[in-house]
Amino acid sequence: MASATQGLPQPAMNYRRREFRRAWRSMVAAKWPLLALLILVCVIFAALFGPQIAPLDPNRQNIMLRLAGPMTEGRGKTLFLLGTDGLGRDVFSRLLYGARVSLLVGISAILVGGTIGVVAGLVSGYFGGWIDDVIMRLGDIQLAFPFILFAIMFLVILGPGLANIILVLGVGQWVTYARIVRAQTLSLREKEYVEAARALGDSTVSVIFRTILPNIMAPLTVIASFNVASVILSEASLSFLGLGVPPSVPTWGSMLAESRDQLLANKWWLAFYPGIAIVMTVLSFNILGDWLRDFLDPRLKTLG
Amino acid sequence: MWTFIIRRLLQSIIVILGVTAISFVALQIGGDPTYLYVSERATAEEIQQTRVALGFDRPLYEQYFTFVGHLVQGDFGTSLSYKRPALEAVLEALPATIELTLFAMIFAIVLAIPLGVFAALYRGSALDGSIMTMGMLGQSIPSFWLGIMMIMFFGLYLRWLPISGHVPFLVPLLQGHVVEAFSQLPMALYYLVMPGVAVGFYSLSRNARLVRSSMLEVLGQDFVRTARSKGIPEAAVVIHHALRNAWLPVVTMVGLEFGFLLGGVVVVEMIFSWPGIGRLVFNAINQRDIPVVQACVIMLSVIFISLNLLVDLIYVRIDPRVKL
């Protein structure tokens, strides 16, 4: 990081540092975003180091200790912190592993959808004309039907799997990005500094990606953080329907699906903890999105 | 006015064609669809026979036109697991889903308006804070988890509400048994409460936030100040002047709402064993009964698109500012 910033002239570095400090102060003042950030750091930590911190193998079955309640002690001083499921697997360890799929799908789908949407929006806004018409009408069509149903249809046909679910949920997001990027590009296109870049002989690609794109990142980050939240919810629904990743990989959605078998037996911990994990993660992304929107530009309030 | 209606109508038809095209392509990218219709032990000859019989050997554009032609005639293919027309299965399940979606929609709109209005009127108070916290939370809870938690608490622990089951209302009503239908309504609602709330809670939260922010915007405008300064009672100002303008964004949402709700309906129906499209789709997923999945998707999309068309047309009537 140090080598990257060393090249910058002094004022720019100071500006960055000042902005960062301002963000931190506003976060501390608002309290909730700070808590959300803390929760997300924990979730990211669980996703990265799940195998190291999980007390047990998430797929190891323990027939003797099926459906044990939270805080049950097993043989050899193993503690089932959040109990075990119908196959005697440790709920806590599965929960830690589940963080991986949720975050991976949430973030990758946004990268896929965001990339498609940003490129489509930039092209649409910068060039206009028939290409703009085609892209925007395609977007209208996509928004005109209930997308989750199509996600279901494609996953039934393509078969479940991590790559498929990321692709399907990613493609579902592009229109939002394309519309916002297009609107911003339209107004930036006529600005003096963009014209200056053109006059200096910058190539079209360079003008689009190095002059225009950096100036529309603010609204994009806001949308992305709300979007991660909704994609995580969709992923949980699809996993719940059995359309997520293969059964050997624990996910929060599939844990909830398995808990249905024990619903009448009143084994509440099977459904409670994975749900809380989803709610906390999604809530944190939503709170951070709200804060980021107000922090970056109070005028963006209508976007959420 | 008429040009708008015709343009919107044409747009809807194009979108529906888009939906059929995507469903058609979806079936093709899964490989040769013939294999869905033959048993695993079928010989190459049998496979070829089925392929020719079902028309999968013809060029793709021809297949697509046949596909659309059949759809227009109400032929959505044959269910692989039930061995009967897919449309029949869908139409049978549709009323229960419409009941659930309508209930959730009404719940989400009727409650959201007072919640949003009060939050806006008492901005910054504890009431506003709790409504907004609930709104934030409601947008982060997966509907199916809410359903499971409600089953455990209200169904199994308190034993107040039924955890599954369905009393039909729409079917007797449509068959003309009006008296019977309405005598069953209380029972139907009793079974609808839990799944309906689970499906609608997300929308309720979003709508409440939406009403609040649009109410705040309207309350700050000149015509509201004028109305107040004329000495009109505050309640009348809020209801006649402010709310009339503030609820327009909510009306726009109604059409789109249906799409949001559908996502929840599919999973929530499964939890409550609700005999609707969601359960049908879920069973079809497990049996890879693609014609049924396709029929459900196309049917619900057509409803969604028509609803949005209707909302747009109504919007023109209720918002005099929309000039065409």
XYZ file of C-alpha atoms in Angstrom:
628
model
C 0.000 0.000 0.000
C 2.810 2.393 0.945
C 4.546 2.041 -2.406
C 1.294 2.739 -4.233
C 0.648 5.976 -2.423
C 4.242 7.187 -2.420
C 3.995 8.102 -6.058
C 1.124 10.468 -5.390
C 1.781 14.122 -4.851
C 1.530 15.221 -1.236
C -1.873 17.009 -1.372
C -3.646 13.990 -2.868
C -2.338 11.738 -0.121
C -3.417 14.183 2.533
C -6.841 14.403 0.944
C -7.236 10.642 1.022
C -6.150 10.451 4.619
C -8.526 13.267 5.544
C -11.456 11.617 3.778
C -10.747 8.337 5.515
C -10.664 10.086 8.875
C -13.928 11.875 8.091
C -15.574 8.552 7.186
C -14.368 6.948 10.394
C -15.627 9.839 12.500
C -19.039 9.816 10.844
C -19.248 6.072 11.384
C -18.379 6.328 15.059
C -20.879 9.147 15.490
C -23.697 7.117 13.924
C -22.836 4.011 16.051
C -24.967 1.483 14.100
C -22.730 1.410 11.011
C -19.778 0.735 13.287
C -21.557 -2.264 14.788
C -22.506 -3.444 11.298
C -18.877 -3.188 10.209
C -17.812 -5.166 13.268
C -20.320 -7.932 12.474
C -19.170 -8.060 8.869
C -15.531 -8.300 9.949
C -16.514 -11.319 12.067
C -18.406 -12.892 9.151
C -15.477 -12.297 6.789
C -13.123 -13.749 9.382
C -15.331 -16.839 9.691
C -15.436 -17.170 5.914
C -11.658 -16.895 5.531
C -10.520 -18.931 8.522
C -13.521 -21.242 8.979
C -11.437 -24.428 8.735
C -8.931 -23.135 11.314
C -11.437 -21.927 13.909
C -14.196 -24.513 13.494
C -13.985 -26.860 16.478
C -15.132 -29.898 14.442
C -15.359 -31.149 10.879
C -18.709 -29.750 9.634
C -19.522 -32.987 7.833
C -18.499 -35.447 10.550
C -21.575 -37.347 11.644
C -22.032 -38.469 15.197
C -24.856 -40.971 15.335
C -24.764 -41.178 19.116
C -25.276 -37.455 19.507
C -28.019 -36.652 17.030
C -30.151 -33.578 17.705
C -28.234 -32.683 20.842
C -29.165 -29.280 22.240
C -26.793 -26.326 22.512
C -23.914 -26.639 25.007
C -24.002 -30.426 24.937
C -20.671 -31.996 25.851
C -19.525 -34.884 23.737
C -16.812 -37.446 24.350
C -13.263 -36.199 24.770
C -14.223 -32.734 25.941
C -15.752 -31.699 22.608
C -18.399 -29.087 23.170
C -21.312 -28.756 20.760
C -21.734 -25.028 21.309
C -24.925 -24.663 19.249
C -26.024 -28.296 19.324
C -26.052 -30.913 16.561
C -28.356 -31.594 13.617
C -30.303 -34.674 12.539
C -27.099 -36.443 11.488
C -25.155 -35.445 14.583
C -23.097 -32.784 12.816
C -21.909 -29.758 14.789
C -24.183 -26.766 14.046
C -21.557 -24.182 15.050
C -18.921 -25.571 12.694
C -21.417 -25.756 9.846
C -22.431 -22.168 10.535
C -18.816 -21.012 10.224
C -18.402 -22.842 6.930
C -21.739 -21.470 5.709
C -20.366 -17.927 5.865
C -18.065 -18.798 2.960
C -20.786 -19.612 0.459
C -22.970 -16.654 1.418
C -20.156 -14.104 1.113
C -18.603 -15.706 -1.943
C -21.908 -15.804 -3.812
C -22.955 -12.337 -2.612
C -19.738 -10.633 -3.645
C -19.026 -12.586 -6.855
C -22.567 -12.132 -8.150
C -22.239 -8.376 -7.633
C -18.889 -8.405 -9.455
C -20.443 -10.280 -12.379
C -23.602 -8.163 -12.509
C -21.750 -4.936 -11.743
C -19.200 -5.488 -14.491
C -21.833 -6.253 -17.111
C -23.996 -3.366 -15.925
C -21.191 -0.801 -15.734
C -19.854 -1.616 -19.191
C -23.379 -1.638 -20.657
C -24.226 1.650 -18.933
C -21.004 3.370 -20.003
C -21.394 2.278 -23.611
C -25.067 3.194 -23.582
C -24.548 6.634 -22.078
C -21.390 7.568 -23.939
C -22.355 6.513 -27.438
C -26.145 6.875 -27.327
C -28.011 6.096 -30.539
C -29.216 2.644 -31.493
C -26.823 0.804 -29.179
C -28.262 2.756 -26.239
C -31.774 1.828 -27.370
C -30.968 -1.861 -27.657
C -29.270 -2.081 -24.255
C -31.938 -0.133 -22.412
C -34.843 -2.023 -24.001
C -33.177 -5.321 -23.032
C -33.016 -3.989 -19.492
C -36.694 -2.999 -19.592
C -37.617 -6.514 -20.664
C -35.605 -8.072 -17.872
C -37.207 -5.832 -15.253
C -40.637 -6.640 -16.616
C -40.727 -10.195 -15.368
C -40.208 -11.751 -11.951
C -36.535 -12.604 -12.020
C -36.424 -15.136 -9.188
C -38.608 -17.479 -11.247
C -36.119 -17.375 -14.081
C -33.278 -18.020 -11.680
C -35.176 -21.106 -10.551
C -35.850 -22.247 -14.116
C -32.233 -21.845 -15.231
C -30.869 -23.588 -12.144
C -33.257 -26.516 -12.598
C -32.052 -26.922 -16.163
C -28.361 -26.103 -15.708
C -28.197 -27.993 -12.458
C -27.132 -26.550 -9.107
C -23.545 -25.464 -8.505
C -21.545 -22.514 -7.253
C -20.624 -21.110 -10.670
C -24.186 -21.408 -11.981
C -25.747 -19.704 -8.991
C -23.226 -16.829 -9.169
C -23.846 -16.423 -12.878
C -27.633 -16.488 -12.595
C -27.811 -14.116 -9.636
C -25.173 -11.863 -11.230
C -27.016 -11.541 -14.506
C -30.102 -10.690 -12.480
C -28.442 -7.521 -11.167
C -26.972 -5.812 -14.210
C -29.919 -3.583 -15.132
C -29.758 -1.524 -11.933
C -26.091 -0.703 -12.545
C -26.567 -0.068 -16.242
C -29.357 2.453 -15.619
C -27.474 4.445 -13.019
C -24.181 4.405 -14.884
C -25.939 5.487 -18.065
C -27.661 8.419 -16.381
C -24.411 9.587 -14.785
C -22.428 9.126 -17.988
C -24.922 11.206 -19.931
C -24.350 14.171 -17.661
C -20.589 13.692 -17.310
C -20.080 13.364 -21.054
C -20.592 17.100 -21.525
C -18.417 18.203 -18.578
C -15.335 20.317 -19.335
C -12.800 17.888 -17.899
C -14.128 15.062 -20.057
C -13.944 17.301 -23.074
C -10.410 18.257 -22.006
C -9.417 14.597 -21.889
C -10.807 14.140 -25.374
C -9.081 17.253 -26.639
C -5.778 16.020 -25.233
C -6.115 13.039 -27.563
C -7.117 10.340 -25.073
C -8.621 7.293 -26.724
C -12.349 6.638 -26.267
C -11.631 3.633 -24.038
C -9.364 5.748 -21.877
C -11.909 8.569 -21.604
C -14.640 6.129 -20.601
C -12.695 4.070 -18.092
C -10.152 6.561 -16.691
C -12.048 9.819 -16.769
C -15.735 8.972 -16.472
C -15.781 5.721 -14.483
C -13.878 7.002 -11.408
C -16.404 9.802 -11.081
C -19.406 7.509 -10.842
C -18.004 5.084 -8.296
C -19.825 6.720 -5.366
C -23.391 5.780 -6.284
C -22.142 2.386 -7.455
C -20.691 1.433 -4.084
C -23.962 2.371 -2.394
C -26.003 0.187 -4.728
C -23.485 -2.630 -4.472
C -23.779 -2.809 -0.718
C -27.595 -2.997 -0.846
C -27.297 -5.508 -3.634
C -24.971 -7.828 -1.732
C -27.675 -7.979 0.924
C -30.418 -8.923 -1.511
C -28.232 -11.444 -3.337
C -27.398 -13.167 -0.040
C -31.139 -13.410 0.642
C -31.766 -14.859 -2.834
C -28.932 -17.336 -2.431
C -30.417 -18.496 0.861
C -33.823 -18.978 -0.810
C -32.316 -20.944 -3.679
C -30.233 -23.114 -1.319
C -33.371 -23.641 0.694
C -35.080 -24.958 -2.437
C -32.150 -27.307 -3.020
C -30.867 -25.301 -5.985
C -27.689 -24.053 -4.334
C -24.305 -25.709 -3.985
C -23.883 -29.510 -3.622
C -25.183 -30.934 -0.316
C -21.683 -31.653 1.014
C -21.047 -27.911 1.320
C -22.878 -26.451 4.306
C -24.792 -23.233 3.598
C -27.147 -21.259 5.806
C -30.017 -21.793 3.390
C -29.537 -25.558 3.174
C -29.190 -25.785 6.962
C -32.606 -24.132 7.224
C -33.996 -26.541 4.634
C -32.729 -29.499 6.681
C -34.206 -28.005 9.844
C -37.670 -28.401 8.325
C -37.542 -32.139 8.986
C -37.170 -31.434 12.696
C -39.694 -28.611 12.829
C -42.392 -30.582 14.624
C -39.868 -32.086 17.029
C -39.241 -28.535 18.267
C -35.471 -28.625 17.732
C -35.396 -24.837 17.564
C -31.610 -24.404 17.408
C -31.472 -26.005 13.973
C -33.548 -23.227 12.436
C -32.732 -20.369 14.785
C -28.968 -19.973 14.412
C -28.600 -20.184 10.605
C -31.465 -17.694 10.304
C -29.818 -15.306 12.764
C -26.586 -15.610 10.772
C -28.404 -14.600 7.579
C -30.299 -11.743 9.248
C -27.173 -10.312 10.906
C -25.142 -10.413 7.694
C -27.873 -8.968 5.498
C -28.795 -6.341 8.095
C -25.166 -5.255 8.351
C -24.881 -4.778 4.608
C -28.143 -2.806 4.592
C -27.055 -0.560 7.473
C -23.666 0.051 5.879
C -25.388 0.847 2.586
C -27.624 3.383 4.302
C -24.702 5.026 6.024
C -22.538 5.037 2.915
C -25.320 6.693 0.940
C -25.721 9.492 3.465
C -21.979 9.877 3.851
C -21.036 9.988 0.187
C -23.833 12.221 -0.940
C -26.943 13.121 1.012
C -28.642 13.917 -2.292
C -28.581 10.218 -3.239
C -31.244 9.435 -0.649
C -33.789 8.431 -3.261
C -31.692 5.540 -4.569
C -32.284 3.013 -1.785
C -54.082 8.763 -24.236
C -54.896 6.104 -26.824
C -51.417 6.173 -28.292
C -50.070 5.591 -24.784
C -52.369 2.627 -24.211
C -51.504 1.092 -27.557
C -47.783 1.653 -27.067
C -47.923 0.094 -23.586
C -49.927 -2.845 -24.944
C -47.385 -3.494 -27.704
C -44.571 -3.221 -25.157
C -46.243 -5.855 -22.987
C -46.616 -8.194 -25.921
C -42.920 -7.822 -26.738
C -42.013 -8.578 -23.144
C -44.210 -11.668 -23.129
C -42.518 -12.816 -26.344
C -39.191 -12.204 -24.579
C -40.323 -14.381 -21.696
C -41.265 -17.217 -24.035
C -37.947 -16.860 -25.887
C -35.971 -17.084 -22.654
C -37.962 -20.107 -21.491
C -37.340 -21.728 -24.851
C -33.603 -21.001 -24.752
C -33.398 -22.229 -21.160
C -34.707 -25.604 -22.228
C -32.171 -25.804 -25.072
C -29.059 -24.925 -23.072
C -29.679 -27.905 -20.823
C -28.750 -30.195 -23.735
C -31.020 -32.153 -26.029
C -34.476 -31.964 -24.418
C -35.405 -35.350 -25.906
C -33.622 -37.060 -23.009
C -36.184 -35.644 -20.584
C -38.889 -37.665 -22.283
C -37.228 -41.056 -22.667
C -36.311 -43.585 -20.026
C -32.669 -44.152 -19.109
C -32.625 -47.546 -20.811
C -34.035 -46.304 -24.118
C -32.234 -47.464 -27.245
C -30.790 -45.032 -29.747
C -33.675 -45.861 -32.063
C -36.310 -45.085 -29.436
C -34.577 -41.816 -28.644
C -34.574 -40.871 -32.307
C -38.266 -41.771 -32.604
C -39.192 -39.606 -29.624
C -37.046 -36.781 -30.977
C -38.874 -36.819 -34.299
C -42.272 -37.259 -32.635
C -41.725 -34.224 -30.388
C -40.179 -32.178 -33.182
C -36.786 -31.698 -31.496
C -35.044 -32.621 -34.772
C -36.335 -29.560 -36.612
C -34.464 -26.242 -36.879
C -34.516 -24.133 -33.714
C -36.477 -21.177 -35.118
C -39.147 -23.606 -36.327
C -39.269 -25.234 -32.894
C -39.651 -21.813 -31.300
C -42.590 -20.885 -33.521
C -44.272 -24.209 -32.786
C -43.618 -23.614 -29.064
C -45.241 -20.156 -29.163
C -48.046 -21.469 -31.355
C -48.835 -24.130 -28.779
C -48.675 -21.614 -25.916
C -51.186 -19.356 -27.643
C -53.539 -22.337 -27.875
C -53.064 -23.021 -24.179
C -50.805 -26.011 -24.696
C -47.922 -25.757 -22.234
C -46.669 -29.271 -22.788
C -47.247 -32.386 -20.731
C -46.052 -32.770 -17.174
C -43.376 -35.469 -17.072
C -44.296 -36.762 -13.632
C -48.079 -36.362 -13.609
C -48.590 -37.331 -17.267
C -51.202 -34.648 -17.781
C -51.234 -31.155 -19.326
C -48.885 -28.841 -17.439
C -51.364 -25.969 -17.741
C -53.994 -28.005 -15.908
C -51.686 -28.528 -12.938
C -50.800 -24.827 -12.925
C -54.399 -23.618 -13.112
C -55.329 -25.944 -10.282
C -52.642 -24.471 -8.033
C -53.090 -20.865 -9.120
C -56.079 -19.790 -6.935
C -54.308 -20.710 -3.683
C -51.254 -18.702 -4.731
C -53.361 -15.715 -5.738
C -55.115 -15.801 -2.358
C -51.777 -15.841 -0.560
C -50.244 -13.111 -2.714
C -53.301 -10.872 -2.432
C -53.390 -11.254 1.329
C -49.688 -10.446 1.593
C -50.061 -7.475 -0.729
C -53.014 -6.000 1.150
C -51.235 -6.574 4.454
C -48.099 -4.885 3.120
C -49.906 -1.833 1.752
C -52.719 -1.264 4.249
C -50.379 -1.379 7.234
C -47.533 0.470 5.562
C -49.533 3.657 4.983
C -50.385 4.451 8.638
C -46.935 3.313 9.790
C -45.183 5.509 7.245
C -47.479 8.485 7.895
C -47.022 8.367 11.664
C -43.282 7.932 11.337
C -43.176 11.013 9.109
C -45.465 13.115 11.319
C -43.459 12.323 14.445
C -40.095 12.419 12.751
C -37.211 11.780 15.125
C -39.439 10.483 17.934
C -39.211 7.068 19.550
C -42.190 5.962 17.428
C -40.369 6.946 14.242
C -37.241 5.217 15.486
C -38.991 1.939 16.225
C -40.923 1.940 12.945
C -37.728 2.578 11.012
C -35.794 -0.068 12.958
C -38.536 -2.545 12.204
C -38.380 -1.484 8.570
C -34.650 -2.063 8.408
C -34.965 -5.429 10.133
C -37.897 -6.478 7.966
C -35.816 -5.966 4.844
C -33.130 -8.277 6.196
C -35.204 -11.272 7.298
C -35.649 -14.086 4.775
C -39.376 -14.750 4.419
C -39.007 -18.494 4.851
C -37.098 -18.073 8.093
C -39.790 -15.738 9.395
C -42.282 -18.456 8.467
C -40.356 -21.136 10.344
C -39.998 -18.924 13.420
C -43.720 -18.099 13.390
C -44.602 -21.789 13.096
C -42.419 -22.543 16.090
C -43.757 -19.676 18.197
C -47.406 -19.094 17.248
C -48.084 -22.586 15.947
C -46.232 -25.038 18.142
C -45.534 -23.077 21.329
C -48.618 -20.867 21.781
C -50.849 -23.043 19.583
C -52.735 -19.999 18.353
C -52.522 -20.498 14.605
C -52.557 -23.508 12.278
C -49.128 -24.466 10.910
C -50.493 -25.888 7.648
C -53.672 -26.310 5.723
C -55.749 -24.162 3.418
C -59.429 -23.264 3.155
C -60.359 -22.253 -0.399
C -62.077 -18.929 -0.967
C -61.472 -18.003 -4.602
C -62.510 -21.334 -6.078
C -66.059 -21.416 -4.600
C -66.372 -17.700 -5.363
C -65.474 -18.199 -9.018
C -67.808 -21.180 -9.261
C -70.632 -18.909 -8.216
C -71.116 -20.208 -4.676
C -70.907 -16.690 -3.257
C -72.619 -17.395 0.064
C -70.523 -20.461 0.716
C -67.354 -18.595 -0.206
C -68.027 -15.763 2.220
C -69.087 -18.078 5.021
C -65.678 -19.725 4.600
C -63.825 -16.413 4.549
C -63.044 -16.222 8.297
C -61.622 -19.743 8.217
C -59.697 -18.971 5.026
C -58.176 -15.889 6.677
C -57.314 -17.886 9.791
C -55.167 -20.184 7.666
C -53.787 -17.296 5.642
C -52.423 -15.197 8.508
C -49.062 -16.853 9.102
C -47.989 -17.570 5.516
C -49.371 -14.205 4.428
C -47.419 -12.260 7.035
C -44.263 -14.242 6.252
C -44.560 -13.390 2.561
C -45.598 -9.763 3.046
C -43.300 -8.611 5.845
C -40.432 -7.629 3.564
C -42.735 -5.516 1.397
C -44.432 -4.001 4.433
C -41.063 -2.807 5.700
C -40.044 -1.363 2.386
C -43.405 0.309 1.811
C -43.425 1.890 5.267
C -40.028 3.463 4.562
C -41.217 4.571 1.155
C -44.404 6.206 2.502
C -42.391 7.934 5.229
C -39.859 9.476 2.887
C -42.402 10.562 0.306
C -44.623 11.928 3.102
C -41.716 13.941 4.505
C -41.086 15.369 1.080
C -44.729 16.365 0.559
C -45.169 17.793 4.073
C -42.384 20.268 3.390
C -44.040 21.704 0.303
C -45.763 25.037 -0.101
C -49.294 23.786 -0.702
C -49.247 21.958 2.628
C -48.093 25.138 4.384
C -50.836 27.058 2.623
C -53.457 24.522 3.680
C -52.266 24.722 7.276
C -52.240 28.495 7.291
C -55.819 28.528 6.009
C -56.737 26.885 9.302
C -57.669 23.472 7.925
C -57.505 20.857 10.715
C -54.190 18.978 10.773
C -55.872 15.609 10.182
C -57.538 16.919 7.034
C -54.272 18.410 5.814
C -52.505 15.097 6.333
C -55.188 12.974 4.719
C -56.501 15.196 1.921
C -53.458 17.203 0.986
C -50.350 15.279 1.924
C -51.307 11.592 1.761
C -53.059 12.012 -1.563
C -49.754 12.953 -3.098
C -47.531 10.807 -0.914
C -49.096 7.484 -1.769
C -48.415 7.732 -5.513
C -44.992 6.036 -5.256
C -46.718 3.215 -3.378
C -49.180 2.726 -6.244
C -46.270 2.462 -8.665
C -44.840 -0.212 -6.423
C -48.036 -2.309 -6.402
C -47.338 -3.866 -9.786
C -43.693 -4.523 -9.045
C -44.690 -5.707 -5.584
C -46.233 -8.794 -7.080
C -42.865 -9.813 -8.485
C -41.119 -9.317 -5.141
C -43.832 -11.270 -3.358
C -43.603 -14.179 -5.797
C -40.023 -14.826 -4.741
C -41.231 -15.265 -1.175
C -44.376 -17.152 -2.116
C -42.458 -20.003 -3.730
C -40.483 -20.821 -0.583
C -43.090 -19.906 2.014
C -45.742 -22.119 0.403
C -43.417 -25.036 0.836
C -43.014 -24.440 4.576
C -46.739 -24.171 5.201
C -47.666 -26.968 2.742
C -49.766 -24.397 0.901
C -51.310 -26.060 -2.165
C -50.197 -23.395 -4.652
C -47.754 -22.741 -7.457
C -44.781 -22.594 -5.089
C -45.274 -26.145 -3.934
C -45.923 -27.221 -7.499
C -42.663 -25.603 -8.626
C -40.782 -27.171 -5.747
C -42.027 -30.667 -6.522
C -41.343 -30.068 -10.198
C -37.788 -28.996 -9.335
C -37.169 -32.212 -7.447
C -38.527 -34.341 -10.269
C -36.895 -32.195 -12.962
C -40.366 -31.790 -14.460
C -39.299 -28.985 -16.780
C -42.590 -28.449 -18.673
C -44.314 -27.717 -15.358
C -41.544 -25.316 -14.244
C -41.789 -23.611 -17.634
C -45.571 -23.381 -17.453
C -45.414 -21.847 -13.954
C -42.782 -19.307 -14.989
C -44.625 -18.228 -18.130
C -48.013 -18.112 -16.407
C -46.794 -16.023 -13.470
C -44.841 -13.730 -15.790
C -47.926 -13.090 -17.886
C -49.895 -12.235 -14.730
C -47.078 -9.973 -13.537
C -46.829 -8.173 -16.879
C -50.612 -7.687 -17.173
C -50.729 -6.362 -13.623
C -48.020 -3.821 -14.376
C -49.872 -2.755 -17.489
C -53.031 -2.305 -15.434
C -51.191 -0.271 -12.788
C -49.753 2.020 -15.443
C -53.196 2.626 -16.867
C -54.706 3.290 -13.432
C -51.828 5.622 -12.633
C -52.786 7.862 -15.514
C -56.235 8.223 -13.990
C -55.244 8.938 -10.403
C -52.328 11.277 -11.049
C -53.641 14.200 -13.075
C -50.075 15.461 -13.510
C -49.310 12.609 -15.897
C -50.083 14.186 -19.255
C -49.947 12.002 -22.302
